[in-house]
Short mmCIF file of N, CA and C in Angstrom, two decimals:
data_model
loop_
_atom_site.label_atom_id
_atom_site.label_comp_id
_atom_site.label_asym_id
_atom_site.label_seq_id
_atom_site.Cartn_x
_atom_site.Cartn_y
_atom_site.Cartn_z
N MET A 1 2.48 12.29 -9.18
CA MET A 1 2.26 12.95 -7.92
C MET A 1 3.42 12.70 -6.97
N GLU A 2 4.61 12.62 -7.49
CA GLU A 2 5.77 12.32 -6.67
C GLU A 2 6.35 13.55 -5.96
N LYS A 3 5.97 14.74 -6.38
CA LYS A 3 6.49 15.94 -5.74
C LYS A 3 5.63 16.29 -4.54
N ASN A 4 6.19 17.13 -3.66
CA ASN A 4 5.40 17.63 -2.54
C ASN A 4 4.29 18.52 -3.08
N LEU A 5 3.14 18.47 -2.44
CA LEU A 5 2.04 19.33 -2.84
C LEU A 5 2.12 20.63 -2.06
N ASN A 6 2.06 21.76 -2.74
CA ASN A 6 2.13 23.06 -2.08
C ASN A 6 0.74 23.69 -2.05
N VAL A 7 0.29 24.05 -0.87
CA VAL A 7 -1.03 24.67 -0.70
C VAL A 7 -0.95 25.74 0.36
N SER A 8 -1.92 26.65 0.34
CA SER A 8 -1.96 27.66 1.40
C SER A 8 -2.81 27.18 2.57
N ASP A 9 -3.70 26.22 2.30
CA ASP A 9 -4.55 25.65 3.34
C ASP A 9 -4.70 24.16 3.03
N ILE A 10 -4.61 23.32 4.03
CA ILE A 10 -4.65 21.87 3.82
C ILE A 10 -5.95 21.43 3.13
N SER A 11 -7.05 22.10 3.40
CA SER A 11 -8.31 21.72 2.77
C SER A 11 -8.30 22.05 1.27
N GLU A 12 -7.36 22.91 0.89
CA GLU A 12 -7.21 23.28 -0.52
C GLU A 12 -6.83 22.06 -1.37
N VAL A 13 -6.13 21.10 -0.77
CA VAL A 13 -5.74 19.90 -1.50
C VAL A 13 -6.98 19.20 -2.03
N ASN A 14 -7.97 19.02 -1.16
CA ASN A 14 -9.19 18.35 -1.58
C ASN A 14 -9.90 19.13 -2.68
N GLU A 15 -9.97 20.43 -2.53
CA GLU A 15 -10.65 21.25 -3.53
C GLU A 15 -9.92 21.22 -4.87
N LYS A 16 -8.59 21.34 -4.85
CA LYS A 16 -7.81 21.40 -6.09
C LYS A 16 -7.77 20.06 -6.82
N TYR A 17 -7.67 18.98 -6.07
CA TYR A 17 -7.38 17.69 -6.68
C TYR A 17 -8.52 16.67 -6.55
N LYS A 18 -9.68 17.10 -6.06
CA LYS A 18 -10.79 16.18 -5.80
C LYS A 18 -11.17 15.35 -7.03
N ASP A 19 -11.32 15.98 -8.18
CA ASP A 19 -11.71 15.25 -9.38
C ASP A 19 -10.67 14.18 -9.75
N ILE A 20 -9.40 14.53 -9.62
CA ILE A 20 -8.34 13.56 -9.92
C ILE A 20 -8.37 12.43 -8.90
N PHE A 21 -8.40 12.77 -7.61
CA PHE A 21 -8.41 11.76 -6.56
C PHE A 21 -9.60 10.82 -6.71
N ASP A 22 -10.77 11.38 -6.99
CA ASP A 22 -11.98 10.56 -7.09
C ASP A 22 -11.99 9.66 -8.31
N SER A 23 -11.19 9.99 -9.33
CA SER A 23 -11.16 9.16 -10.53
C SER A 23 -10.22 7.97 -10.38
N LEU A 24 -9.41 7.95 -9.32
CA LEU A 24 -8.44 6.88 -9.13
C LEU A 24 -9.03 5.74 -8.29
N ASP A 25 -8.57 4.52 -8.57
CA ASP A 25 -9.02 3.35 -7.82
C ASP A 25 -8.30 3.22 -6.49
N GLU A 26 -7.20 3.93 -6.31
CA GLU A 26 -6.46 3.86 -5.07
C GLU A 26 -7.23 4.52 -3.93
N LEU A 27 -7.04 3.97 -2.74
CA LEU A 27 -7.57 4.61 -1.53
C LEU A 27 -6.65 5.79 -1.23
N ILE A 28 -7.22 6.99 -1.15
CA ILE A 28 -6.43 8.19 -0.89
C ILE A 28 -7.08 8.96 0.25
N VAL A 29 -6.26 9.33 1.22
CA VAL A 29 -6.73 10.22 2.28
C VAL A 29 -5.69 11.32 2.50
N VAL A 30 -6.19 12.50 2.80
CA VAL A 30 -5.34 13.62 3.19
C VAL A 30 -5.48 13.73 4.70
N ILE A 31 -4.33 13.75 5.39
CA ILE A 31 -4.37 13.87 6.85
C ILE A 31 -3.66 15.15 7.27
N ASP A 32 -4.09 15.67 8.40
CA ASP A 32 -3.50 16.89 8.93
C ASP A 32 -2.32 16.54 9.86
N PRO A 33 -1.64 17.54 10.43
CA PRO A 33 -0.49 17.25 11.30
C PRO A 33 -0.85 16.46 12.57
N ASP A 34 -2.12 16.42 12.93
CA ASP A 34 -2.56 15.61 14.07
C ASP A 34 -2.91 14.19 13.64
N LEU A 35 -2.62 13.86 12.38
CA LEU A 35 -2.87 12.56 11.78
C LEU A 35 -4.36 12.23 11.68
N LYS A 36 -5.19 13.28 11.59
CA LYS A 36 -6.63 13.10 11.40
C LYS A 36 -6.96 13.24 9.91
N ILE A 37 -7.94 12.48 9.48
CA ILE A 37 -8.35 12.52 8.08
C ILE A 37 -9.10 13.81 7.79
N VAL A 38 -8.59 14.57 6.83
CA VAL A 38 -9.21 15.82 6.40
C VAL A 38 -10.10 15.55 5.18
N ALA A 39 -9.58 14.73 4.26
CA ALA A 39 -10.31 14.49 3.02
C ALA A 39 -10.02 13.09 2.49
N PRO A 40 -11.02 12.22 2.48
CA PRO A 40 -10.86 10.92 1.82
C PRO A 40 -11.37 11.03 0.39
N ASN A 41 -10.81 10.25 -0.53
CA ASN A 41 -11.36 10.24 -1.88
C ASN A 41 -12.57 9.30 -1.93
N LYS A 42 -13.20 9.25 -3.10
CA LYS A 42 -14.41 8.45 -3.29
C LYS A 42 -14.16 6.97 -2.98
N THR A 43 -13.03 6.45 -3.45
CA THR A 43 -12.71 5.04 -3.21
C THR A 43 -12.57 4.76 -1.73
N ALA A 44 -11.88 5.64 -1.01
CA ALA A 44 -11.72 5.46 0.44
C ALA A 44 -13.07 5.46 1.14
N LEU A 45 -13.92 6.41 0.77
CA LEU A 45 -15.26 6.48 1.38
C LEU A 45 -16.06 5.22 1.09
N GLU A 46 -16.00 4.73 -0.15
CA GLU A 46 -16.76 3.52 -0.51
C GLU A 46 -16.27 2.32 0.29
N ILE A 47 -14.96 2.15 0.37
CA ILE A 47 -14.40 1.01 1.12
C ILE A 47 -14.79 1.09 2.58
N LEU A 48 -14.61 2.27 3.17
CA LEU A 48 -14.89 2.41 4.60
C LEU A 48 -16.39 2.33 4.91
N LYS A 49 -17.22 2.85 4.02
CA LYS A 49 -18.67 2.72 4.21
C LYS A 49 -19.10 1.26 4.08
N ASN A 50 -18.48 0.51 3.17
CA ASN A 50 -18.78 -0.92 3.04
C ASN A 50 -18.38 -1.68 4.30
N GLU A 51 -17.48 -1.11 5.07
CA GLU A 51 -17.06 -1.71 6.33
C GLU A 51 -17.97 -1.29 7.49
N GLY A 52 -19.03 -0.53 7.15
CA GLY A 52 -19.99 -0.13 8.17
C GLY A 52 -19.71 1.21 8.83
N MET A 53 -18.77 1.97 8.30
CA MET A 53 -18.45 3.27 8.89
C MET A 53 -19.30 4.36 8.26
N GLU A 54 -19.65 5.32 9.06
CA GLU A 54 -20.35 6.51 8.58
C GLU A 54 -19.31 7.58 8.25
N GLU A 55 -19.64 8.44 7.30
CA GLU A 55 -18.71 9.51 6.91
C GLU A 55 -18.35 10.37 8.11
N SER A 56 -19.29 10.56 9.01
CA SER A 56 -19.02 11.37 10.21
C SER A 56 -17.99 10.72 11.14
N ASN A 57 -17.76 9.41 10.99
CA ASN A 57 -16.74 8.70 11.78
C ASN A 57 -15.43 8.53 11.02
N ILE A 58 -15.35 9.16 9.86
CA ILE A 58 -14.14 9.08 9.05
C ILE A 58 -13.42 10.43 9.05
N ILE A 59 -14.13 11.46 8.60
CA ILE A 59 -13.53 12.79 8.50
C ILE A 59 -13.32 13.37 9.90
N ASN A 60 -12.14 13.95 10.11
CA ASN A 60 -11.72 14.54 11.38
C ASN A 60 -11.50 13.51 12.48
N HIS A 61 -11.31 12.26 12.10
CA HIS A 61 -10.97 11.20 13.05
C HIS A 61 -9.55 10.71 12.76
N PRO A 62 -8.85 10.19 13.76
CA PRO A 62 -7.48 9.73 13.54
C PRO A 62 -7.41 8.66 12.45
N ALA A 63 -6.54 8.90 11.48
CA ALA A 63 -6.41 8.00 10.33
C ALA A 63 -6.08 6.58 10.77
N LEU A 64 -5.24 6.44 11.78
CA LEU A 64 -4.83 5.10 12.20
C LEU A 64 -5.91 4.39 13.03
N ASP A 65 -6.95 5.11 13.44
CA ASP A 65 -8.11 4.47 14.06
C ASP A 65 -9.11 4.05 13.00
N VAL A 66 -9.16 4.82 11.92
CA VAL A 66 -10.12 4.56 10.84
C VAL A 66 -9.61 3.48 9.90
N LEU A 67 -8.35 3.57 9.49
CA LEU A 67 -7.77 2.60 8.56
C LEU A 67 -7.26 1.39 9.35
N PRO A 68 -7.74 0.20 9.03
CA PRO A 68 -7.37 -0.98 9.82
C PRO A 68 -6.01 -1.57 9.43
N ILE A 69 -4.98 -0.75 9.52
CA ILE A 69 -3.64 -1.18 9.14
C ILE A 69 -3.06 -2.04 10.27
N VAL A 70 -2.37 -3.10 9.91
CA VAL A 70 -1.87 -4.04 10.91
C VAL A 70 -0.76 -3.43 11.76
N ASP A 71 0.20 -2.79 11.13
CA ASP A 71 1.37 -2.28 11.85
C ASP A 71 1.23 -0.78 12.14
N LYS A 72 0.25 -0.43 12.97
CA LYS A 72 -0.08 0.97 13.25
C LYS A 72 1.10 1.75 13.84
N ASP A 73 1.83 1.14 14.77
CA ASP A 73 2.93 1.87 15.43
C ASP A 73 4.02 2.24 14.44
N GLN A 74 4.38 1.32 13.56
CA GLN A 74 5.41 1.60 12.56
C GLN A 74 4.95 2.72 11.61
N VAL A 75 3.70 2.64 11.16
CA VAL A 75 3.18 3.66 10.25
C VAL A 75 3.09 5.00 10.97
N ARG A 76 2.65 5.01 12.23
CA ARG A 76 2.59 6.25 13.01
C ARG A 76 3.98 6.88 13.07
N ASN A 77 5.00 6.07 13.32
CA ASN A 77 6.37 6.59 13.37
C ASN A 77 6.79 7.18 12.03
N GLU A 78 6.45 6.50 10.94
CA GLU A 78 6.82 7.00 9.61
C GLU A 78 6.09 8.30 9.29
N LEU A 79 4.82 8.39 9.66
CA LEU A 79 4.07 9.63 9.43
C LEU A 79 4.65 10.78 10.26
N ASN A 80 4.99 10.51 11.51
CA ASN A 80 5.58 11.54 12.35
C ASN A 80 6.95 11.98 11.84
N GLU A 81 7.71 11.04 11.26
CA GLU A 81 9.00 11.40 10.66
C GLU A 81 8.80 12.35 9.48
N ILE A 82 7.78 12.10 8.68
CA ILE A 82 7.49 13.00 7.56
C ILE A 82 7.18 14.40 8.10
N LEU A 83 6.38 14.47 9.14
CA LEU A 83 6.01 15.77 9.71
C LEU A 83 7.22 16.48 10.30
N LYS A 84 8.15 15.75 10.89
CA LYS A 84 9.33 16.36 11.52
C LYS A 84 10.42 16.71 10.51
N ARG A 85 10.73 15.77 9.62
CA ARG A 85 11.91 15.91 8.77
C ARG A 85 11.61 16.03 7.29
N GLY A 86 10.37 15.82 6.91
CA GLY A 86 10.05 15.82 5.48
C GLY A 86 10.29 14.45 4.90
N GLY A 87 10.52 14.41 3.62
CA GLY A 87 10.70 13.13 2.96
C GLY A 87 9.36 12.46 2.74
N ARG A 88 9.40 11.19 2.48
CA ARG A 88 8.19 10.42 2.22
C ARG A 88 8.47 8.98 2.57
N PHE A 89 7.45 8.16 2.56
CA PHE A 89 7.67 6.75 2.76
C PHE A 89 6.87 5.95 1.76
N GLU A 90 7.35 4.75 1.52
CA GLU A 90 6.63 3.79 0.71
C GLU A 90 6.84 2.44 1.37
N ARG A 91 5.75 1.72 1.59
CA ARG A 91 5.85 0.44 2.29
C ARG A 91 4.74 -0.49 1.85
N ASP A 92 4.99 -1.77 2.03
CA ASP A 92 3.94 -2.76 1.88
C ASP A 92 3.23 -2.83 3.21
N ALA A 93 1.91 -2.84 3.18
CA ALA A 93 1.15 -2.88 4.42
C ALA A 93 -0.03 -3.81 4.26
N ILE A 94 -0.46 -4.35 5.38
CA ILE A 94 -1.64 -5.21 5.40
C ILE A 94 -2.74 -4.46 6.13
N TYR A 95 -3.91 -4.44 5.51
CA TYR A 95 -5.09 -3.82 6.09
C TYR A 95 -6.09 -4.93 6.38
N GLU A 96 -6.54 -5.03 7.63
CA GLU A 96 -7.48 -6.09 8.00
C GLU A 96 -8.89 -5.51 8.12
N PHE A 97 -9.59 -5.52 7.00
CA PHE A 97 -10.98 -5.08 6.98
C PHE A 97 -11.87 -6.23 7.41
N LYS A 98 -13.10 -5.92 7.78
CA LYS A 98 -14.06 -6.96 8.14
C LYS A 98 -14.28 -7.92 6.98
N SER A 99 -14.21 -7.38 5.76
CA SER A 99 -14.44 -8.19 4.56
C SER A 99 -13.23 -9.01 4.15
N GLY A 100 -12.10 -8.81 4.82
CA GLY A 100 -10.89 -9.58 4.52
C GLY A 100 -9.65 -8.70 4.46
N LYS A 101 -8.51 -9.38 4.30
CA LYS A 101 -7.23 -8.68 4.23
C LYS A 101 -7.04 -8.04 2.87
N ILE A 102 -6.43 -6.87 2.90
CA ILE A 102 -5.98 -6.21 1.68
C ILE A 102 -4.49 -5.93 1.85
N TYR A 103 -3.73 -6.35 0.85
CA TYR A 103 -2.31 -6.01 0.82
C TYR A 103 -2.19 -4.74 0.02
N GLY A 104 -1.55 -3.73 0.60
CA GLY A 104 -1.47 -2.45 -0.08
C GLY A 104 -0.06 -1.91 -0.19
N LYS A 105 0.24 -1.33 -1.34
CA LYS A 105 1.45 -0.52 -1.50
C LYS A 105 1.06 0.85 -0.99
N THR A 106 1.63 1.27 0.10
CA THR A 106 1.22 2.50 0.76
C THR A 106 2.32 3.55 0.65
N LYS A 107 1.92 4.75 0.23
CA LYS A 107 2.84 5.88 0.12
C LYS A 107 2.37 7.02 0.99
N GLY A 108 3.29 7.73 1.57
CA GLY A 108 3.00 8.96 2.31
C GLY A 108 3.80 10.09 1.69
N ILE A 109 3.12 11.14 1.26
CA ILE A 109 3.76 12.27 0.58
C ILE A 109 3.41 13.54 1.34
N PRO A 110 4.40 14.34 1.73
CA PRO A 110 4.10 15.55 2.48
C PRO A 110 3.37 16.61 1.64
N ILE A 111 2.50 17.33 2.30
CA ILE A 111 1.80 18.47 1.69
C ILE A 111 2.38 19.72 2.34
N MET A 112 2.96 20.57 1.52
CA MET A 112 3.62 21.77 2.04
C MET A 112 2.63 22.91 2.17
N LYS A 113 2.72 23.61 3.28
CA LYS A 113 1.88 24.77 3.56
C LYS A 113 2.80 25.87 4.08
N ASN A 114 2.92 26.93 3.29
CA ASN A 114 3.80 28.05 3.67
C ASN A 114 5.21 27.56 4.01
N ASP A 115 5.78 26.74 3.14
CA ASP A 115 7.13 26.18 3.31
C ASP A 115 7.28 25.29 4.53
N MET A 116 6.17 24.84 5.09
CA MET A 116 6.19 23.88 6.19
C MET A 116 5.28 22.72 5.81
N ILE A 117 5.47 21.62 6.47
CA ILE A 117 4.62 20.47 6.19
C ILE A 117 3.30 20.66 6.91
N GLY A 118 2.24 20.76 6.10
CA GLY A 118 0.91 21.02 6.66
C GLY A 118 0.04 19.79 6.73
N GLY A 119 0.51 18.68 6.19
CA GLY A 119 -0.25 17.44 6.20
C GLY A 119 0.43 16.40 5.34
N ILE A 120 -0.25 15.29 5.16
CA ILE A 120 0.32 14.18 4.40
C ILE A 120 -0.77 13.59 3.51
N LEU A 121 -0.40 13.31 2.29
CA LEU A 121 -1.27 12.61 1.36
C LEU A 121 -0.90 11.13 1.44
N ILE A 122 -1.87 10.28 1.76
CA ILE A 122 -1.62 8.84 1.84
C ILE A 122 -2.34 8.17 0.68
N LEU A 123 -1.59 7.38 -0.09
CA LEU A 123 -2.14 6.61 -1.21
C LEU A 123 -1.94 5.13 -0.91
N VAL A 124 -2.99 4.35 -1.10
CA VAL A 124 -2.89 2.90 -0.91
C VAL A 124 -3.38 2.23 -2.18
N ARG A 125 -2.48 1.50 -2.84
CA ARG A 125 -2.84 0.74 -4.04
C ARG A 125 -3.01 -0.71 -3.64
N ASP A 126 -4.17 -1.28 -3.92
CA ASP A 126 -4.48 -2.66 -3.58
C ASP A 126 -3.68 -3.60 -4.48
N VAL A 127 -2.79 -4.38 -3.86
CA VAL A 127 -1.98 -5.35 -4.59
C VAL A 127 -2.28 -6.77 -4.10
N THR A 128 -3.48 -6.97 -3.56
CA THR A 128 -3.85 -8.27 -3.00
C THR A 128 -3.74 -9.39 -4.03
N LYS A 129 -4.29 -9.18 -5.23
CA LYS A 129 -4.24 -10.23 -6.26
C LYS A 129 -2.80 -10.56 -6.62
N GLU A 130 -1.95 -9.55 -6.76
CA GLU A 130 -0.56 -9.78 -7.09
C GLU A 130 0.15 -10.53 -5.96
N LYS A 131 -0.15 -10.18 -4.71
CA LYS A 131 0.46 -10.82 -3.54
C LYS A 131 0.04 -12.29 -3.47
N ILE A 132 -1.24 -12.58 -3.71
CA ILE A 132 -1.72 -13.96 -3.69
C ILE A 132 -1.04 -14.76 -4.79
N ALA A 133 -0.96 -14.19 -6.00
CA ALA A 133 -0.31 -14.88 -7.12
C ALA A 133 1.16 -15.13 -6.81
N GLU A 134 1.82 -14.15 -6.22
CA GLU A 134 3.23 -14.29 -5.86
C GLU A 134 3.42 -15.42 -4.84
N ASP A 135 2.55 -15.46 -3.83
CA ASP A 135 2.63 -16.52 -2.81
C ASP A 135 2.38 -17.90 -3.41
N LEU A 136 1.40 -18.02 -4.31
CA LEU A 136 1.12 -19.30 -4.96
C LEU A 136 2.29 -19.74 -5.84
N LEU A 137 2.88 -18.79 -6.55
CA LEU A 137 4.03 -19.11 -7.39
C LEU A 137 5.20 -19.59 -6.53
N LYS A 138 5.42 -18.95 -5.40
CA LYS A 138 6.51 -19.36 -4.50
C LYS A 138 6.24 -20.76 -3.96
N LYS A 139 5.00 -21.05 -3.57
CA LYS A 139 4.67 -22.40 -3.08
C LYS A 139 4.90 -23.44 -4.17
N SER A 140 4.50 -23.11 -5.39
CA SER A 140 4.69 -24.03 -6.50
C SER A 140 6.17 -24.28 -6.75
N LEU A 141 6.97 -23.23 -6.72
CA LEU A 141 8.41 -23.36 -6.90
C LEU A 141 9.02 -24.19 -5.78
N ASP A 142 8.58 -23.96 -4.55
CA ASP A 142 9.08 -24.74 -3.41
C ASP A 142 8.75 -26.23 -3.58
N ARG A 143 7.51 -26.53 -4.03
CA ARG A 143 7.12 -27.93 -4.26
C ARG A 143 7.98 -28.55 -5.37
N PHE A 144 8.18 -27.81 -6.45
CA PHE A 144 9.01 -28.29 -7.56
C PHE A 144 10.42 -28.59 -7.07
N ASN A 145 10.99 -27.66 -6.31
CA ASN A 145 12.35 -27.84 -5.80
C ASN A 145 12.44 -29.04 -4.86
N GLU A 146 11.42 -29.26 -4.06
CA GLU A 146 11.41 -30.40 -3.15
C GLU A 146 11.35 -31.72 -3.93
N ILE A 147 10.49 -31.78 -4.95
CA ILE A 147 10.41 -32.98 -5.79
C ILE A 147 11.74 -33.21 -6.49
N ALA A 148 12.31 -32.17 -7.04
CA ALA A 148 13.60 -32.29 -7.74
C ALA A 148 14.70 -32.73 -6.77
N ARG A 149 14.64 -32.27 -5.54
CA ARG A 149 15.67 -32.61 -4.55
C ARG A 149 15.61 -34.09 -4.15
N ILE A 150 14.40 -34.62 -4.01
CA ILE A 150 14.28 -35.99 -3.53
C ILE A 150 14.15 -37.02 -4.65
N ALA A 151 14.04 -36.56 -5.87
CA ALA A 151 13.91 -37.50 -6.99
C ALA A 151 15.20 -38.29 -7.17
N GLY A 152 15.04 -39.55 -7.56
CA GLY A 152 16.21 -40.39 -7.79
C GLY A 152 16.87 -40.11 -9.13
N GLU A 153 16.27 -39.30 -9.91
CA GLU A 153 16.78 -38.98 -11.24
C GLU A 153 17.22 -37.52 -11.28
N TRP A 154 18.04 -37.24 -12.28
CA TRP A 154 18.47 -35.87 -12.49
C TRP A 154 17.37 -35.15 -13.26
N ILE A 155 16.97 -33.97 -12.79
CA ILE A 155 15.89 -33.19 -13.42
C ILE A 155 16.47 -31.87 -13.90
N TRP A 156 16.11 -31.50 -15.11
CA TRP A 156 16.51 -30.19 -15.60
C TRP A 156 15.35 -29.54 -16.34
N GLU A 157 15.48 -28.26 -16.50
CA GLU A 157 14.43 -27.49 -17.17
C GLU A 157 15.13 -26.53 -18.12
N THR A 158 14.56 -26.38 -19.30
CA THR A 158 15.12 -25.42 -20.24
C THR A 158 14.04 -24.42 -20.63
N ASP A 159 14.47 -23.26 -21.05
CA ASP A 159 13.52 -22.24 -21.50
C ASP A 159 13.28 -22.41 -23.01
N ASN A 160 12.58 -21.47 -23.62
CA ASN A 160 12.25 -21.55 -25.04
C ASN A 160 13.47 -21.53 -25.95
N ASN A 161 14.59 -21.02 -25.47
CA ASN A 161 15.81 -20.95 -26.26
C ASN A 161 16.76 -22.12 -25.96
N GLU A 162 16.23 -23.16 -25.30
CA GLU A 162 17.02 -24.34 -24.95
C GLU A 162 18.16 -24.02 -23.98
N ILE A 163 18.00 -22.98 -23.20
CA ILE A 163 19.00 -22.64 -22.18
C ILE A 163 18.52 -23.21 -20.86
N TYR A 164 19.43 -23.86 -20.14
CA TYR A 164 19.06 -24.46 -18.86
C TYR A 164 18.62 -23.37 -17.88
N SER A 165 17.45 -23.55 -17.31
CA SER A 165 16.98 -22.59 -16.32
C SER A 165 16.91 -23.22 -14.94
N TYR A 166 17.04 -24.57 -14.89
CA TYR A 166 17.04 -25.26 -13.61
C TYR A 166 17.65 -26.63 -13.80
N SER A 167 18.41 -27.08 -12.82
CA SER A 167 18.82 -28.48 -12.80
C SER A 167 18.91 -28.92 -11.35
N SER A 168 18.56 -30.18 -11.11
CA SER A 168 18.61 -30.70 -9.74
C SER A 168 20.07 -30.84 -9.29
N ASP A 169 20.25 -31.06 -8.01
CA ASP A 169 21.60 -31.08 -7.42
C ASP A 169 22.44 -32.27 -7.85
N ASP A 170 21.82 -33.38 -8.13
CA ASP A 170 22.60 -34.61 -8.43
C ASP A 170 23.23 -34.58 -9.79
#
């Protein structure tokens, strides 16, 4: 889905691609040029309903009021840039739901309507588990490096091929 979507009516996106969108685990919303949600997929509705929202407070409401994204101003600017100049964006974003933080890989893809941008398809892939694992690995590496730095002995590490992959400074 890396290409621009061409439609004659923005609501056509939901009709044409609903089965595909609903089969994906990613949170997907289609927004109009006023940045209001036109069509959320099943995953988006489930997540937002679990947060206590009614469908009537999701559809036709500003996406940045509905989606609890931390950096709303930056995302608003990126969405407006898509509407003005085209292109797309991809960013890491944090969503602060009542149930907890979600780290998401967020993409914005323009939807073309009569050779003009008629809306934006937003996809959010939950990468929370990967982000937590990455942070834990970094902490572990930092602890290892600190121990190696202050140890009175020389420390080295080799991989399976007996190639040095780490050695302390001394």
